[in-house]
Amino acid sequence: METKNLKKNQAVWRPLSVGDIPSLVQVADRVHPDLPESNEVFAERARLFPQGCLGLFDDAGELHGYIISHPIRYCEPPALNQLLGKIESNADQYYIHDLAILRGIRGSGLAHACLNMILESVAKRYATTGLVSVYGTAKFWGRYGFETPEAVDRVLEKKILDYGEEAVYLERKNEMHIYD
């Protein structure tokens, strides 16, 4: 998988299909070599909540990045490489599980476009959006209003340890709620 220098007009975010998962895992392994997750984990999330699982594709159909996101119970994200089983009917927080873009196209505005799309649509159904920031990326997430919450319980602290030394749980308040 070659990293290309793509521009906004050369790539598009679209829903992931099960057939995209092997390419997604290749991207994940390059971006997050110390945070491996199985094909089954990614496939399950794409199946359970397709509107929150998007791939960044070039005009040849090659995957260059992805976002995996879905609803959870407040401050109860799944552990690394854990299957969900289902999206709980009482889920009350949106969760960005992973945003990964290959190095050669970072800085192109494509991550920004994806995050705006997710945060301004499906995430607004929930009062807050949470995520685990890895590799010292809290400053990046801060641009989107993500902050460290006042308190993080011990169960969540333990889950965060699996994401590495620099991992920190962040959340943001969503501006508007849309109730179905």
PDB file of C-alpha atoms in Angstrom:
ATOM      1  CA  MET A   1       0.000   0.000   0.000  1.00  0.00           C
ATOM      2  CA  GLU A   2       1.688   3.143  -1.250  1.00  0.00           C
ATOM      3  CA  THR A   3       1.070   6.469   0.449  1.00  0.00           C
ATOM      4  CA  LYS A   4       0.031   9.124  -2.051  1.00  0.00           C
ATOM      5  CA  ASN A   5      -0.178  12.851  -1.592  1.00  0.00           C
ATOM      6  CA  LEU A   6      -3.900  13.378  -2.041  1.00  0.00           C
ATOM      7  CA  LYS A   7      -5.787  16.634  -2.063  1.00  0.00           C
ATOM      8  CA  LYS A   8      -9.366  17.176  -0.951  1.00  0.00           C
ATOM      9  CA  ASN A   9     -10.669  16.938  -4.496  1.00  0.00           C
ATOM     10  CA  GLN A  10      -8.874  13.618  -5.084  1.00  0.00           C
ATOM     11  CA  ALA A  11     -10.413  11.673  -2.208  1.00  0.00           C
ATOM     12  CA  VAL A  12     -13.841  11.064  -0.787  1.00  0.00           C
ATOM     13  CA  TRP A  13     -15.198   9.831   2.536  1.00  0.00           C
ATOM     14  CA  ARG A  14     -17.779   7.083   2.099  1.00  0.00           C
ATOM     15  CA  PRO A  15     -19.336   4.351   4.259  1.00  0.00           C
ATOM     16  CA  LEU A  16     -17.166   1.291   4.758  1.00  0.00           C
ATOM     17  CA  SER A  17     -18.232  -2.107   3.490  1.00  0.00           C
ATOM     18  CA  VAL A  18     -17.152  -5.491   4.829  1.00  0.00           C
ATOM     19  CA  GLY A  19     -14.971  -5.825   1.720  1.00  0.00           C
ATOM     20  CA  ASP A  20     -13.006  -2.732   2.814  1.00  0.00           C
ATOM     21  CA  ILE A  21     -11.945  -4.231   6.157  1.00  0.00           C
ATOM     22  CA  PRO A  22      -8.696  -5.938   4.992  1.00  0.00           C
ATOM     23  CA  SER A  23      -7.471  -2.609   3.556  1.00  0.00           C
ATOM     24  CA  LEU A  24      -8.610  -0.816   6.711  1.00  0.00           C
ATOM     25  CA  VAL A  25      -6.576  -3.210   8.875  1.00  0.00           C
ATOM     26  CA  GLN A  26      -3.510  -2.520   6.703  1.00  0.00           C
ATOM     27  CA  VAL A  27      -3.960   1.217   7.327  1.00  0.00           C
ATOM     28  CA  ALA A  28      -4.555   0.600  11.048  1.00  0.00           C
ATOM     29  CA  ASP A  29      -1.408  -1.522  11.305  1.00  0.00           C
ATOM     30  CA  ARG A  30       0.655   1.263   9.703  1.00  0.00           C
ATOM     31  CA  VAL A  31      -0.838   4.108  11.745  1.00  0.00           C
ATOM     32  CA  HIS A  32      -1.261   2.235  15.051  1.00  0.00           C
ATOM     33  CA  PRO A  33       1.344  -0.571  15.095  1.00  0.00           C
ATOM     34  CA  ASP A  34       1.234  -0.756  18.904  1.00  0.00           C
ATOM     35  CA  LEU A  35      -2.585  -0.821  19.084  1.00  0.00           C
ATOM     36  CA  PRO A  36      -3.617  -3.861  17.031  1.00  0.00           C
ATOM     37  CA  GLU A  37      -7.272  -4.681  16.524  1.00  0.00           C
ATOM     38  CA  SER A  38      -8.773  -7.606  14.658  1.00  0.00           C
ATOM     39  CA  ASN A  39     -10.640  -7.603  11.377  1.00  0.00           C
ATOM     40  CA  GLU A  40     -13.677  -8.777  13.349  1.00  0.00           C
ATOM     41  CA  VAL A  41     -13.675  -5.690  15.578  1.00  0.00           C
ATOM     42  CA  PHE A  42     -13.648  -3.307  12.623  1.00  0.00           C
ATOM     43  CA  ALA A  43     -16.171  -5.353  10.625  1.00  0.00           C
ATOM     44  CA  GLU A  44     -18.561  -5.496  13.575  1.00  0.00           C
ATOM     45  CA  ARG A  45     -18.492  -1.741  14.114  1.00  0.00           C
ATOM     46  CA  ALA A  46     -19.061  -1.075  10.407  1.00  0.00           C
ATOM     47  CA  ARG A  47     -22.000  -3.487  10.488  1.00  0.00           C
ATOM     48  CA  LEU A  48     -23.511  -2.189  13.745  1.00  0.00           C
ATOM     49  CA  PHE A  49     -23.178   1.544  13.024  1.00  0.00           C
ATOM     50  CA  PRO A  50     -22.364   2.183   9.352  1.00  0.00           C
ATOM     51  CA  GLN A  51     -23.169   5.902   9.510  1.00  0.00           C
ATOM     52  CA  GLY A  52     -20.202   6.353  11.879  1.00  0.00           C
ATOM     53  CA  CYS A  53     -17.718   4.168   9.996  1.00  0.00           C
ATOM     54  CA  LEU A  54     -16.268   5.830   6.926  1.00  0.00           C
ATOM     55  CA  GLY A  55     -13.284   5.211   4.695  1.00  0.00           C
ATOM     56  CA  LEU A  56     -11.187   7.749   2.803  1.00  0.00           C
ATOM     57  CA  PHE A  57     -10.874   6.516  -0.782  1.00  0.00           C
ATOM     58  CA  ASP A  58      -8.979   7.875  -3.761  1.00  0.00           C
ATOM     59  CA  ASP A  59     -10.407   7.824  -7.274  1.00  0.00           C
ATOM     60  CA  ALA A  60      -8.923   4.342  -7.842  1.00  0.00           C
ATOM     61  CA  GLY A  61     -10.786   2.999  -4.795  1.00  0.00           C
ATOM     62  CA  GLU A  62      -7.699   2.676  -2.589  1.00  0.00           C
ATOM     63  CA  LEU A  63      -8.232   3.259   1.148  1.00  0.00           C
ATOM     64  CA  HIS A  64      -6.035   5.969   2.733  1.00  0.00           C
ATOM     65  CA  GLY A  65      -7.771   6.486   6.056  1.00  0.00           C
ATOM     66  CA  TYR A  66     -10.850   5.782   8.098  1.00  0.00           C
ATOM     67  CA  ILE A  67     -12.984   6.785  11.044  1.00  0.00           C
ATOM     68  CA  ILE A  68     -14.718   4.300  13.334  1.00  0.00           C
ATOM     69  CA  SER A  69     -17.319   5.859  15.631  1.00  0.00           C
ATOM     70  CA  HIS A  70     -20.519   4.794  17.338  1.00  0.00           C
ATOM     71  CA  PRO A  71     -22.758   5.408  20.376  1.00  0.00           C
ATOM     72  CA  ILE A  72     -21.792   4.061  23.824  1.00  0.00           C
ATOM     73  CA  ARG A  73     -22.977   4.407  27.414  1.00  0.00           C
ATOM     74  CA  TYR A  74     -21.478   7.569  28.948  1.00  0.00           C
ATOM     75  CA  CYS A  75     -17.744   7.116  29.620  1.00  0.00           C
ATOM     76  CA  GLU A  76     -17.925   3.365  28.897  1.00  0.00           C
ATOM     77  CA  PRO A  77     -15.917   2.898  25.706  1.00  0.00           C
ATOM     78  CA  PRO A  78     -15.023  -0.656  24.719  1.00  0.00           C
ATOM     79  CA  ALA A  79     -11.589  -1.945  25.605  1.00  0.00           C
ATOM     80  CA  LEU A  80      -9.037  -2.140  22.820  1.00  0.00           C
ATOM     81  CA  ASN A  81      -9.813  -5.007  20.403  1.00  0.00           C
ATOM     82  CA  GLN A  82     -13.144  -5.803  22.111  1.00  0.00           C
ATOM     83  CA  LEU A  83     -16.290  -6.718  20.204  1.00  0.00           C
ATOM     84  CA  LEU A  84     -19.398  -4.704  21.078  1.00  0.00           C
ATOM     85  CA  GLY A  85     -22.045  -7.352  20.456  1.00  0.00           C
ATOM     86  CA  LYS A  86     -24.601  -4.612  19.853  1.00  0.00           C
ATOM     87  CA  ILE A  87     -25.175  -0.886  20.203  1.00  0.00           C
ATOM     88  CA  GLU A  88     -26.955  -0.520  23.526  1.00  0.00           C
ATOM     89  CA  SER A  89     -30.439   0.974  23.267  1.00  0.00           C
ATOM     90  CA  ASN A  90     -29.614   3.201  26.249  1.00  0.00           C
ATOM     91  CA  ALA A  91     -26.391   4.552  24.711  1.00  0.00           C
ATOM     92  CA  ASP A  92     -26.104   8.191  25.738  1.00  0.00           C
ATOM     93  CA  GLN A  93     -22.728   9.343  24.398  1.00  0.00           C
ATOM     94  CA  TYR A  94     -21.137   9.350  20.964  1.00  0.00           C
ATOM     95  CA  TYR A  95     -17.675   7.803  20.766  1.00  0.00           C
ATOM     96  CA  ILE A  96     -14.899   8.211  18.215  1.00  0.00           C
ATOM     97  CA  HIS A  97     -13.056   4.918  18.456  1.00  0.00           C
ATOM     98  CA  ASP A  98     -10.425   5.677  15.846  1.00  0.00           C
ATOM     99  CA  LEU A  99      -9.479   8.192  13.192  1.00  0.00           C
ATOM    100  CA  ALA A 100      -6.492   7.110  11.103  1.00  0.00           C
ATOM    101  CA  ILE A 101      -5.018   8.726   8.007  1.00  0.00           C
ATOM    102  CA  LEU A 102      -1.837   7.627   6.276  1.00  0.00           C
ATOM    103  CA  ARG A 103       1.112   9.934   6.858  1.00  0.00           C
ATOM    104  CA  GLY A 104       1.477  11.157   3.258  1.00  0.00           C
ATOM    105  CA  ILE A 105      -1.933  12.848   3.251  1.00  0.00           C
ATOM    106  CA  ARG A 106      -2.021  14.289   6.754  1.00  0.00           C
ATOM    107  CA  GLY A 107      -2.401  18.052   6.756  1.00  0.00           C
ATOM    108  CA  SER A 108      -4.582  18.030   3.647  1.00  0.00           C
ATOM    109  CA  GLY A 109      -7.769  18.950   5.538  1.00  0.00           C
ATOM    110  CA  LEU A 110      -9.309  15.528   4.929  1.00  0.00           C
ATOM    111  CA  ALA A 111      -9.418  14.609   8.640  1.00  0.00           C
ATOM    112  CA  HIS A 112     -11.022  17.982   9.368  1.00  0.00           C
ATOM    113  CA  ALA A 113     -13.679  17.360   6.715  1.00  0.00           C
ATOM    114  CA  CYS A 114     -14.479  13.953   8.176  1.00  0.00           C
ATOM    115  CA  LEU A 115     -14.645  15.150  11.774  1.00  0.00           C
ATOM    116  CA  ASN A 116     -16.902  18.049  10.855  1.00  0.00           C
ATOM    117  CA  MET A 117     -19.176  15.660   8.986  1.00  0.00           C
ATOM    118  CA  ILE A 118     -19.439  13.291  11.978  1.00  0.00           C
ATOM    119  CA  LEU A 119     -19.624  15.968  14.699  1.00  0.00           C
ATOM    120  CA  GLU A 120     -22.209  18.039  12.823  1.00  0.00           C
ATOM    121  CA  SER A 121     -24.479  15.097  12.050  1.00  0.00           C
ATOM    122  CA  VAL A 122     -24.733  11.800  13.880  1.00  0.00           C
ATOM    123  CA  ALA A 123     -22.814  12.913  17.013  1.00  0.00           C
ATOM    124  CA  LYS A 124     -25.288  15.731  17.663  1.00  0.00           C
ATOM    125  CA  ARG A 125     -27.880  13.183  18.729  1.00  0.00           C
ATOM    126  CA  TYR A 126     -25.924  12.894  21.984  1.00  0.00           C
ATOM    127  CA  ALA A 127     -25.018  15.465  24.627  1.00  0.00           C
ATOM    128  CA  THR A 128     -21.312  14.601  24.468  1.00  0.00           C
ATOM    129  CA  THR A 129     -18.742  12.874  22.290  1.00  0.00           C
ATOM    130  CA  GLY A 130     -15.831  11.006  23.858  1.00  0.00           C
ATOM    131  CA  LEU A 131     -12.587   9.471  22.618  1.00  0.00           C
ATOM    132  CA  VAL A 132      -9.244   8.126  23.772  1.00  0.00           C
ATOM    133  CA  SER A 133      -6.461  10.364  22.467  1.00  0.00           C
ATOM    134  CA  VAL A 134      -3.246   8.451  21.698  1.00  0.00           C
ATOM    135  CA  TYR A 135       0.314   9.399  20.707  1.00  0.00           C
ATOM    136  CA  GLY A 136       0.066  12.872  22.240  1.00  0.00           C
ATOM    137  CA  THR A 137      -2.749  14.041  19.951  1.00  0.00           C
ATOM    138  CA  ALA A 138      -4.796  15.837  22.637  1.00  0.00           C
ATOM    139  CA  LYS A 139      -3.859  19.220  21.130  1.00  0.00           C
ATOM    140  CA  PHE A 140      -5.267  18.128  17.738  1.00  0.00           C
ATOM    141  CA  TRP A 141      -8.530  17.042  19.401  1.00  0.00           C
ATOM    142  CA  GLY A 142      -8.652  20.279  21.402  1.00  0.00           C
ATOM    143  CA  ARG A 143      -9.285  22.161  18.151  1.00  0.00           C
ATOM    144  CA  TYR A 144     -12.642  20.387  18.037  1.00  0.00           C
ATOM    145  CA  GLY A 145     -13.577  21.198  21.626  1.00  0.00           C
ATOM    146  CA  PHE A 146     -12.350  17.981  23.253  1.00  0.00           C
ATOM    147  CA  GLU A 147     -11.081  18.359  26.820  1.00  0.00           C
ATOM    148  CA  THR A 148     -10.137  16.145  29.721  1.00  0.00           C
ATOM    149  CA  PRO A 149     -13.265  15.583  31.849  1.00  0.00           C
ATOM    150  CA  GLU A 150     -13.193  16.618  35.497  1.00  0.00           C
ATOM    151  CA  ALA A 151     -13.262  13.008  36.678  1.00  0.00           C
ATOM    152  CA  VAL A 152     -12.495   9.641  35.099  1.00  0.00           C
ATOM    153  CA  ASP A 153     -13.496   6.513  37.014  1.00  0.00           C
ATOM    154  CA  ARG A 154     -11.106   3.633  37.710  1.00  0.00           C
ATOM    155  CA  VAL A 155     -12.685   1.277  35.183  1.00  0.00           C
ATOM    156  CA  LEU A 156     -12.119   3.816  32.410  1.00  0.00           C
ATOM    157  CA  GLU A 157      -8.597   4.581  33.665  1.00  0.00           C
ATOM    158  CA  LYS A 158      -7.756   0.876  33.411  1.00  0.00           C
ATOM    159  CA  LYS A 159      -9.078   0.642  29.833  1.00  0.00           C
ATOM    160  CA  ILE A 160      -7.042   3.692  28.833  1.00  0.00           C
ATOM    161  CA  LEU A 161      -3.809   2.021  29.987  1.00  0.00           C
ATOM    162  CA  ASP A 162      -4.121  -0.461  27.100  1.00  0.00           C
ATOM    163  CA  TYR A 163      -3.837   2.464  24.664  1.00  0.00           C
ATOM    164  CA  GLY A 164      -0.327   3.449  25.758  1.00  0.00           C
ATOM    165  CA  GLU A 165       1.417   5.848  28.130  1.00  0.00           C
ATOM    166  CA  GLU A 166       0.282   9.032  26.380  1.00  0.00           C
ATOM    167  CA  ALA A 167      -3.365   7.968  26.143  1.00  0.00           C
ATOM    168  CA  VAL A 168      -5.953  10.257  27.705  1.00  0.00           C
ATOM    169  CA  TYR A 169      -9.744  10.210  27.688  1.00  0.00           C
ATOM    170  CA  LEU A 170     -11.287  13.369  26.212  1.00  0.00           C
ATOM    171  CA  GLU A 171     -14.829  14.554  25.673  1.00  0.00           C
ATOM    172  CA  ARG A 172     -16.671  17.501  24.224  1.00  0.00           C
ATOM    173  CA  LYS A 173     -20.139  18.879  24.614  1.00  0.00           C
ATOM    174  CA  ASN A 174     -22.160  18.685  21.432  1.00  0.00           C
ATOM    175  CA  GLU A 175     -24.040  21.876  20.615  1.00  0.00           C
ATOM    176  CA  MET A 176     -27.389  20.431  19.675  1.00  0.00           C
ATOM    177  CA  HIS A 177     -29.305  17.219  20.262  1.00  0.00           C
ATOM    178  CA  ILE A 178     -31.545  15.596  17.674  1.00  0.00           C
ATOM    179  CA  TYR A 179     -33.930  13.079  19.143  1.00  0.00           C
ATOM    180  CA  ASP A 180     -35.569  10.509  16.905  1.00  0.00           C
TER     181      ASP A 180
END
